[in-house]
Structure formats: C-alpha cells, structure tokens
Amino acid sequence: MVKAILPLITGVLLFFSCYIDVPHDSRYDTLNPFGKSSISIEVTDKDGMPMESAAVKLNDTLVFYTNEDGVFSIGTFTYGDILIKIEKDEYRTFEKDTLLKTGVPLSLTVRMNYIPVIENFHAYSSVRNIVSFEDTMEYNVNYTGLIKDKDGIGDIDSCIMNISGMKFKMNLSEEGALVKCSLNFSENNGYFQIYDLQGENSYMEVFDKSGERILSSNANLVRFIERLPIILYPEDGGVLSLPDTIKWKRTSELFESYFQMEIKDEFKTAFIADSINSADSALYIDTLLNENAYKMYLRLYDMFGNFSENSIIFSVF
C-alpha cells in the first residue's frame, strides 16, 4: 500500500514544482509566464517634446532606441535588479537603478537636461584719454559670454564671473537663440582700477537649474591702457594750416591691428572717420576742413577688439 502511494505523491510534487517561481532567465522561456515584466519609457526634453533616437541601455548590455514619439517599450524582460541608462548627445545621461518585479509593468517618463555650451567668451577693454578743461582717463572693461542652452534662458540659473578670487554675478539676457552673460566695470562703479582686471585668473562659471556647472577658459584681458597712441602734431590747442599733415607714433606693436581716426567739429559732425593701417604714422589733409575748431580722436585697436584712444583739440585757419 505504501509503495503504491509513494509514486503518486512524487508525481503530484513534480507537477506542482513546475509552477514554482524561481530565478531564471525567462526571456528564453516563452511558455513560463513567471519571471517576466514589461518596460515602457517615454523620453522628452524639458519642454515635453518627444526625443527620438535616445539610447536606452539596460544593465549596460542591451541597447535600444526611442521611436519618433520618444518611446521605448519591451513586452517581456527578466525580473530583478535593473540599471536603466538613457543617453543622447548634448544631454546629461539619465540613470535609474530599480527593481523589476514579476508581472508588474515598469513605466517611466524621463525629461532630459541639456548641458549648456559656452559658444563664446571674451573680455575687452576700452581706454580713453579725455581732453577737456581737465584731462581725465576713462575706461570700460566688459566680460561677455554667449551660452547655448536648448532648454532656454529660464534653465540658466546663474553666470558668475571670477576675478582673482572674487565672484560677481553677471547679467542675463537673450541674444537670438543664445543666452548672453555680461558684466561691465568702469571707473564709475568703484570696484577696481583697470590694472586689477588683467584676466589671467579670470573665468566664467555657468550653472543651470539641474546642477550642471560649466567653466570658461581664462578671459585673457590685454592691458591696453599702456598703449595710448601719442599725437605728435598738432599739439593739443595747436593750429593746422591746410594743406598739412597730422602725425602720431605708436607706443607698442604688440597685438596692434589698426588705427581709427575721427575729426569732429563743435557740433560733433564728423569730417574724417577712417581706418588706418597700424604701421602708418601720418595723414595728409588738404581741403576737407574749413576754418573752425575741431577735436581729433585717434583710436588704436588690437586684434581682440580692445582699444586705446587719445584725443586733442586743434584749430584750422
């Protein structure tokens, strides 16, 4: 009797053991419904627009791509720990380590964060020797960065200018499809002397609202204040008798690009406004100027857009 019952009990146990959910790779077992689950992932940008062809990596081994609707889905996948990575050029990689449970669908909506790109960053200076009742020196130093961020200006949290260990918040504005970060110093805002703004230790930081931090290269500000062109003739308050020749000399050849000369009357009407080769040192004038008082501006540019400007007042008789 016992011998007859034992085979029966063994058979029953074997039958039910087929339905015990044990760890195995169910992707290759199409008959066993246990150990399987589905995955659906929708990928968009921050505006909610579908992101096509984003790479979806599962456990760093299987790679899939989202369709034109920004969606990836798979009907059956092994349950257990799963690492999901979503990658797209120019966007921060999304990672999620989660547990895929048997028979419980996994559904994700992922908004990718665009990593800002510094398209351009530079510093330039202007220095003017102002001739009036009292000679004064006037300068402006401008730091400007243009940032590409497909998530829009609202995604840029801040731009910070670092100058010799000191931090200054830059102004944000839109310039076409780019975000403009700008900061200006002059003799009026009281922070620095122009000699302090050399730029060797100056750089810009860009932060977006997702915590991305991008650094610029150095500002490379050229100390152009020491290169004011020297006007030799006429002297300030002097007289020209046409035809005559205006003469000047350079103080340095480093980085020099070209001169810009302007001669204006008391009503600021320009009689001469011309670009001059930086190697030249004279300009011949015959009949352009009538008898009057004039102010001449001689501006020397370098290849970076910095300039130094000298000026004098003279008369023509």
GROMACS .gro file of C-alpha atoms in nm:
model
  317
    1MET     CA    1   0.000   0.000   0.000
    2VAL     CA    2   0.278   0.241   0.097
    3LYS     CA    3   0.472   0.152  -0.216
    4ALA     CA    4   0.164   0.235  -0.424
    5ILE     CA    5   0.112   0.576  -0.258
    6LEU     CA    6   0.475   0.696  -0.285
    7PRO     CA    7   0.478   0.716  -0.667
    8LEU     CA    8   0.151   0.909  -0.653
    9ILE     CA    9   0.285   1.164  -0.402
   10THR     CA   10   0.606   1.202  -0.605
   11GLY     CA   11   0.407   1.266  -0.921
   12VAL     CA   12   0.193   1.534  -0.753
   13LEU     CA   13   0.501   1.714  -0.620
   14LEU     CA   14   0.667   1.710  -0.959
   15PHE     CA   15   0.352   1.852  -1.118
   16PHE     CA   16   0.328   2.148  -0.878
   17SER     CA   17   0.700   2.217  -0.889
   18CYS     CA   18   0.658   2.333  -1.248
   19TYR     CA   19   0.476   2.643  -1.117
   20ILE     CA   20   0.721   2.749  -0.850
   21ASP     CA   21   0.866   3.091  -0.945
   22VAL     CA   22   1.243   3.050  -0.918
   23PRO     CA   23   1.509   3.280  -1.059
   24HIS     CA   24   1.582   3.208  -1.421
   25ASP     CA   25   1.617   3.392  -1.749
   26SER     CA   26   1.254   3.394  -1.859
   27ARG     CA   27   1.337   3.578  -2.183
   28TYR     CA   28   1.422   3.240  -2.327
   29ASP     CA   29   1.128   3.058  -2.169
   30THR     CA   30   0.823   3.158  -2.374
   31LEU     CA   31   0.596   2.907  -2.202
   32ASN     CA   32   0.652   3.017  -1.844
   33PRO     CA   33   0.466   3.340  -1.756
   34PHE     CA   34   0.655   3.382  -1.430
   35GLY     CA   35   0.969   3.596  -1.409
   36LYS     CA   36   0.857   3.836  -1.682
   37SER     CA   37   0.756   4.200  -1.681
   38SER     CA   38   0.719   4.485  -1.932
   39ILE     CA   39   0.910   4.812  -1.959
   40SER     CA   40   0.784   5.136  -2.115
   41ILE     CA   41   0.994   5.455  -2.118
   42GLU     CA   42   0.895   5.793  -2.262
   43VAL     CA   43   1.183   6.037  -2.320
   44THR     CA   44   1.128   6.412  -2.374
   45ASP     CA   45   1.321   6.737  -2.349
   46LYS     CA   46   1.237   6.989  -2.077
   47ASP     CA   47   0.957   7.135  -2.290
   48GLY     CA   48   0.794   6.793  -2.309
   49MET     CA   49   0.879   6.742  -2.677
   50PRO     CA   50   0.944   6.377  -2.775
   51MET     CA   51   1.311   6.287  -2.806
   52GLU     CA   52   1.371   6.048  -3.093
   53SER     CA   53   1.674   5.813  -3.111
   54ALA     CA   54   1.770   5.844  -2.745
   55ALA     CA   55   1.975   5.538  -2.645
   56VAL     CA   56   1.815   5.322  -2.374
   57LYS     CA   57   2.067   5.087  -2.210
   58LEU     CA   58   1.950   4.803  -1.988
   59ASN     CA   59   2.210   4.664  -1.746
   60ASP     CA   60   2.486   4.809  -1.971
   61THR     CA   61   2.440   4.519  -2.213
   62LEU     CA   62   2.126   4.571  -2.419
   63VAL     CA   63   2.083   4.894  -2.617
   64PHE     CA   64   1.756   5.016  -2.768
   65TYR     CA   65   1.645   5.349  -2.918
   66THR     CA   66   1.331   5.556  -2.872
   67ASN     CA   67   1.096   5.594  -3.168
   68GLU     CA   68   0.969   5.918  -3.323
   69ASP     CA   69   0.729   5.958  -3.031
   70GLY     CA   70   1.019   5.937  -2.787
   71VAL     CA   71   0.902   5.598  -2.660
   72PHE     CA   72   1.081   5.269  -2.598
   73SER     CA   73   0.892   4.960  -2.479
   74ILE     CA   74   0.962   4.592  -2.437
   75GLY     CA   75   0.694   4.337  -2.353
   76THR     CA   76   0.899   4.084  -2.158
   77PHE     CA   77   1.214   4.123  -1.957
   78THR     CA   78   1.381   3.932  -1.674
   79TYR     CA   79   1.268   4.039  -1.330
   80GLY     CA   80   1.515   4.153  -1.064
   81ASP     CA   81   1.762   4.439  -1.030
   82ILE     CA   82   1.786   4.650  -1.344
   83LEU     CA   83   2.004   4.950  -1.430
   84ILE     CA   84   1.850   5.187  -1.684
   85LYS     CA   85   2.062   5.447  -1.863
   86ILE     CA   86   1.929   5.694  -2.119
   87GLU     CA   87   2.181   5.881  -2.333
   88LYS     CA   88   2.155   6.147  -2.601
   89ASP     CA   89   2.424   6.370  -2.749
   90GLU     CA   90   2.447   6.708  -2.571
   91TYR     CA   91   2.222   6.590  -2.285
   92ARG     CA   92   2.304   6.471  -1.935
   93THR     CA   93   2.286   6.091  -1.902
   94PHE     CA   94   1.985   5.972  -1.701
   95GLU     CA   95   2.042   5.675  -1.469
   96LYS     CA   96   1.797   5.475  -1.260
   97ASP     CA   97   1.874   5.160  -1.062
   98THR     CA   98   1.547   4.988  -0.976
   99LEU     CA   99   1.379   4.654  -0.914
  100LEU     CA  100   1.173   4.494  -1.187
  101LYS     CA  101   0.903   4.286  -1.020
  102THR     CA  102   0.740   3.984  -1.176
  103GLY     CA  103   0.427   4.078  -1.364
  104VAL     CA  104   0.444   4.445  -1.254
  105PRO     CA  105   0.493   4.680  -1.554
  106LEU     CA  106   0.766   4.943  -1.522
  107SER     CA  107   0.667   5.279  -1.670
  108LEU     CA  108   0.896   5.585  -1.674
  109THR     CA  109   0.874   5.937  -1.813
  110VAL     CA  110   1.218   6.097  -1.838
  111ARG     CA  111   1.288   6.463  -1.912
  112MET     CA  112   1.644   6.504  -2.033
  113ASN     CA  113   1.855   6.803  -1.930
  114TYR     CA  114   2.054   6.982  -2.200
  115ILE     CA  115   2.413   7.053  -2.094
  116PRO     CA  116   2.487   7.424  -2.159
  117VAL     CA  117   2.767   7.503  -2.403
  118ILE     CA  118   2.980   7.819  -2.393
  119GLU     CA  119   2.981   7.927  -2.757
  120ASN     CA  120   3.194   8.235  -2.700
  121PHE     CA  121   3.357   8.410  -2.407
  122HIS     CA  122   3.582   8.713  -2.415
  123ALA     CA  123   3.684   9.024  -2.231
  124TYR     CA  124   3.763   9.355  -2.394
  125SER     CA  125   3.872   9.692  -2.268
  126SER     CA  126   3.848  10.049  -2.388
  127VAL     CA  127   4.062  10.332  -2.256
  128ARG     CA  128   4.017  10.698  -2.347
  129ASN     CA  129   4.229  11.000  -2.266
  130ILE     CA  130   3.963  11.269  -2.241
  131VAL     CA  131   4.069  11.621  -2.340
  132SER     CA  132   3.854  11.887  -2.179
  133PHE     CA  133   3.911  12.155  -1.916
  134GLU     CA  134   4.073  11.879  -1.710
  135ASP     CA  135   4.241  11.575  -1.861
  136THR     CA  136   4.084  11.253  -1.737
  137MET     CA  137   4.126  10.885  -1.811
  138GLU     CA  138   3.813  10.685  -1.885
  139TYR     CA  139   3.795  10.308  -1.917
  140ASN     CA  140   3.544  10.028  -1.964
  141VAL     CA  141   3.605   9.657  -1.924
  142ASN     CA  142   3.337   9.419  -2.050
  143TYR     CA  143   3.313   9.046  -1.993
  144THR     CA  144   3.069   8.873  -2.227
  145GLY     CA  145   2.974   8.507  -2.265
  146LEU     CA  146   2.730   8.355  -2.514
  147ILE     CA  147   2.569   8.033  -2.393
  148LYS     CA  148   2.385   7.773  -2.597
  149ASP     CA  149   2.108   7.605  -2.397
  150LYS     CA  150   1.827   7.433  -2.584
  151ASP     CA  151   1.623   7.437  -2.263
  152GLY     CA  152   1.602   7.818  -2.288
  153ILE     CA  153   1.718   8.116  -2.083
  154GLY     CA  154   1.496   8.006  -1.795
  155ASP     CA  155   1.714   7.698  -1.748
  156ILE     CA  156   2.026   7.906  -1.676
  157ASP     CA  157   2.038   7.960  -1.303
  158SER     CA  158   2.333   8.199  -1.296
  159CYS     CA  159   2.656   8.313  -1.460
  160ILE     CA  160   2.936   8.404  -1.222
  161MET     CA  161   3.249   8.598  -1.315
  162ASN     CA  162   3.554   8.505  -1.108
  163ILE     CA  163   3.823   8.774  -1.098
  164SER     CA  164   4.131   8.699  -0.890
  165GLY     CA  165   3.927   8.501  -0.636
  166MET     CA  166   3.634   8.745  -0.620
  167LYS     CA  167   3.294   8.649  -0.759
  168PHE     CA  168   3.049   8.877  -0.942
  169LYS     CA  169   2.705   8.783  -1.071
  170MET     CA  170   2.666   8.855  -1.442
  171ASN     CA  171   2.357   8.993  -1.614
  172LEU     CA  172   2.149   8.751  -1.822
  173SER     CA  173   1.970   8.838  -2.145
  174GLU     CA  174   1.868   8.673  -2.471
  175GLU     CA  175   2.066   8.726  -2.788
  176GLY     CA  176   1.891   8.539  -3.067
  177ALA     CA  177   1.891   8.170  -2.980
  178LEU     CA  178   2.171   8.219  -2.725
  179VAL     CA  179   2.185   8.334  -2.364
  180LYS     CA  180   2.414   8.633  -2.308
  181CYS     CA  181   2.603   8.673  -1.980
  182SER     CA  182   2.762   9.014  -1.935
  183LEU     CA  183   2.946   9.219  -1.677
  184ASN     CA  184   3.090   9.570  -1.704
  185PHE     CA  185   3.342   9.759  -1.497
  186SER     CA  186   3.439  10.122  -1.537
  187GLU     CA  187   3.599  10.396  -1.332
  188ASN     CA  188   3.247  10.485  -1.216
  189ASN     CA  189   3.143  10.164  -1.042
  190GLY     CA  190   3.430  10.171  -0.797
  191TYR     CA  191   3.530   9.804  -0.780
  192PHE     CA  192   3.869   9.807  -0.948
  193GLN     CA  193   4.140  10.000  -1.114
  194ILE     CA  194   4.187   9.876  -1.468
  195TYR     CA  195   4.527   9.738  -1.367
  196ASP     CA  196   4.344   9.487  -1.145
  197LEU     CA  197   4.144   9.344  -1.435
  198GLN     CA  198   4.416   9.154  -1.608
  199GLY     CA  199   4.218   8.836  -1.664
  200GLU     CA  200   4.498   8.588  -1.610
  201ASN     CA  201   4.297   8.442  -1.322
  202SER     CA  202   3.956   8.543  -1.456
  203TYR     CA  203   3.698   8.292  -1.578
  204MET     CA  204   3.323   8.246  -1.602
  205GLU     CA  205   3.107   7.979  -1.437
  206VAL     CA  206   2.767   7.882  -1.579
  207PHE     CA  207   2.511   7.696  -1.366
  208ASP     CA  208   2.181   7.554  -1.487
  209LYS     CA  209   1.885   7.462  -1.270
  210SER     CA  210   1.971   7.091  -1.280
  211GLY     CA  211   2.311   7.150  -1.124
  212GLU     CA  212   2.529   7.145  -1.434
  213ARG     CA  213   2.842   7.360  -1.392
  214ILE     CA  214   3.039   7.473  -1.697
  215LEU     CA  215   3.368   7.664  -1.680
  216SER     CA  216   3.507   7.901  -1.939
  217SER     CA  217   3.870   7.943  -2.026
  218ASN     CA  218   4.060   8.247  -1.898
  219ALA     CA  219   3.937   8.588  -2.007
  220ASN     CA  220   4.278   8.688  -2.149
  221LEU     CA  221   4.219   9.059  -2.099
  222VAL     CA  222   4.502   9.259  -2.256
  223ARG     CA  223   4.634   9.554  -2.055
  224PHE     CA  224   4.581   9.811  -2.328
  225ILE     CA  225   4.592  10.118  -2.106
  226GLU     CA  226   4.967  10.146  -2.156
  227ARG     CA  227   4.936  10.176  -2.533
  228LEU     CA  228   4.773  10.515  -2.582
  229PRO     CA  229   4.886  10.645  -2.922
  230ILE     CA  230   5.095  10.961  -2.898
  231ILE     CA  231   4.980  11.251  -3.119
  232LEU     CA  232   5.290  11.443  -3.228
  233TYR     CA  233   5.134  11.711  -3.448
  234PRO     CA  234   4.937  11.922  -3.399
  235GLU     CA  235   4.974  11.951  -3.024
  236ASP     CA  236   4.669  11.998  -2.807
  237GLY     CA  237   4.538  12.352  -2.868
  238GLY     CA  238   4.756  12.386  -3.178
  239VAL     CA  239   4.675  12.514  -3.526
  240LEU     CA  240   4.675  12.349  -3.868
  241SER     CA  241   4.731  12.549  -4.185
  242LEU     CA  242   4.599  12.339  -4.473
  243PRO     CA  243   4.728  12.155  -4.657
  244ASP     CA  244   4.904  11.995  -4.362
  245THR     CA  245   4.994  11.657  -4.214
  246ILE     CA  246   4.877  11.504  -3.887
  247LYS     CA  247   5.149  11.292  -3.725
  248TRP     CA  248   5.149  11.035  -3.446
  249LYS     CA  249   5.352  10.741  -3.318
  250ARG     CA  250   5.281  10.403  -3.168
  251THR     CA  251   5.382  10.307  -2.815
  252SER     CA  252   5.388   9.932  -2.878
  253GLU     CA  253   5.349   9.693  -3.169
  254LEU     CA  254   5.217   9.405  -2.959
  255PHE     CA  255   4.877   9.282  -3.084
  256GLU     CA  256   4.818   9.603  -3.279
  257SER     CA  257   4.563   9.575  -3.558
  258TYR     CA  258   4.463   9.919  -3.694
  259PHE     CA  259   4.401  10.286  -3.612
  260GLN     CA  260   4.064  10.456  -3.628
  261MET     CA  261   4.071  10.836  -3.669
  262GLU     CA  262   3.778  11.074  -3.626
  263ILE     CA  263   3.781  11.453  -3.657
  264LYS     CA  264   3.464  11.633  -3.545
  265ASP     CA  265   3.360  11.994  -3.512
  266GLU     CA  266   3.184  12.152  -3.214
  267PHE     CA  267   2.852  12.010  -3.333
  268LYS     CA  268   3.006  11.660  -3.340
  269THR     CA  269   2.977  11.643  -3.716
  270ALA     CA  270   3.240  11.401  -3.842
  271PHE     CA  271   3.459  11.534  -4.123
  272ILE     CA  272   3.702  11.244  -4.117
  273ALA     CA  273   3.627  10.891  -3.999
  274ASP     CA  274   3.868  10.642  -4.142
  275SER     CA  275   4.056  10.321  -4.062
  276ILE     CA  276   4.433  10.348  -4.093
  277ASN     CA  277   4.697  10.079  -4.111
  278SER     CA  278   4.870  10.038  -3.775
  279ALA     CA  279   5.207  10.075  -3.948
  280ASP     CA  280   5.121  10.427  -4.071
  281SER     CA  281   5.220  10.735  -3.870
  282ALA     CA  282   5.081  11.029  -4.069
  283LEU     CA  283   4.770  11.151  -4.254
  284TYR     CA  284   4.782  11.425  -4.518
  285ILE     CA  285   4.486  11.667  -4.515
  286ASP     CA  286   4.418  11.928  -4.782
  287THR     CA  287   4.067  12.069  -4.827
  288LEU     CA  288   3.842  11.859  -4.602
  289LEU     CA  289   3.837  12.104  -4.311
  290ASN     CA  290   3.710  12.463  -4.303
  291GLU     CA  291   3.831  12.730  -4.064
  292ASN     CA  292   3.698  12.612  -3.731
  293ALA     CA  293   3.783  12.438  -3.405
  294TYR     CA  294   3.797  12.059  -3.416
  295LYS     CA  295   3.851  11.762  -3.190
  296MET     CA  296   4.053  11.469  -3.318
  297TYR     CA  297   4.021  11.115  -3.180
  298LEU     CA  298   4.294  10.861  -3.258
  299ARG     CA  299   4.195  10.513  -3.152
  300LEU     CA  300   4.429  10.213  -3.168
  301TYR     CA  301   4.265   9.868  -3.183
  302ASP     CA  302   4.422   9.534  -3.112
  303MET     CA  303   4.319   9.202  -3.264
  304PHE     CA  304   4.093   9.124  -2.966
  305GLY     CA  305   3.877   9.437  -3.000
  306ASN     CA  306   4.043   9.626  -2.715
  307PHE     CA  307   4.130   9.986  -2.791
  308SER     CA  308   4.316  10.285  -2.650
  309GLU     CA  309   4.209  10.632  -2.757
  310ASN     CA  310   4.390  10.963  -2.738
  311SER     CA  311   4.244  11.298  -2.841
  312ILE     CA  312   4.338  11.662  -2.890
  313ILE     CA  313   4.164  11.989  -2.973
  314PHE     CA  314   4.304  12.196  -3.261
  315SER     CA  315   4.201  12.476  -3.496
  316VAL     CA  316   4.223  12.528  -3.871
  317PHE     CA  317   4.298  12.875  -4.014
   0.00000   0.00000   0.00000
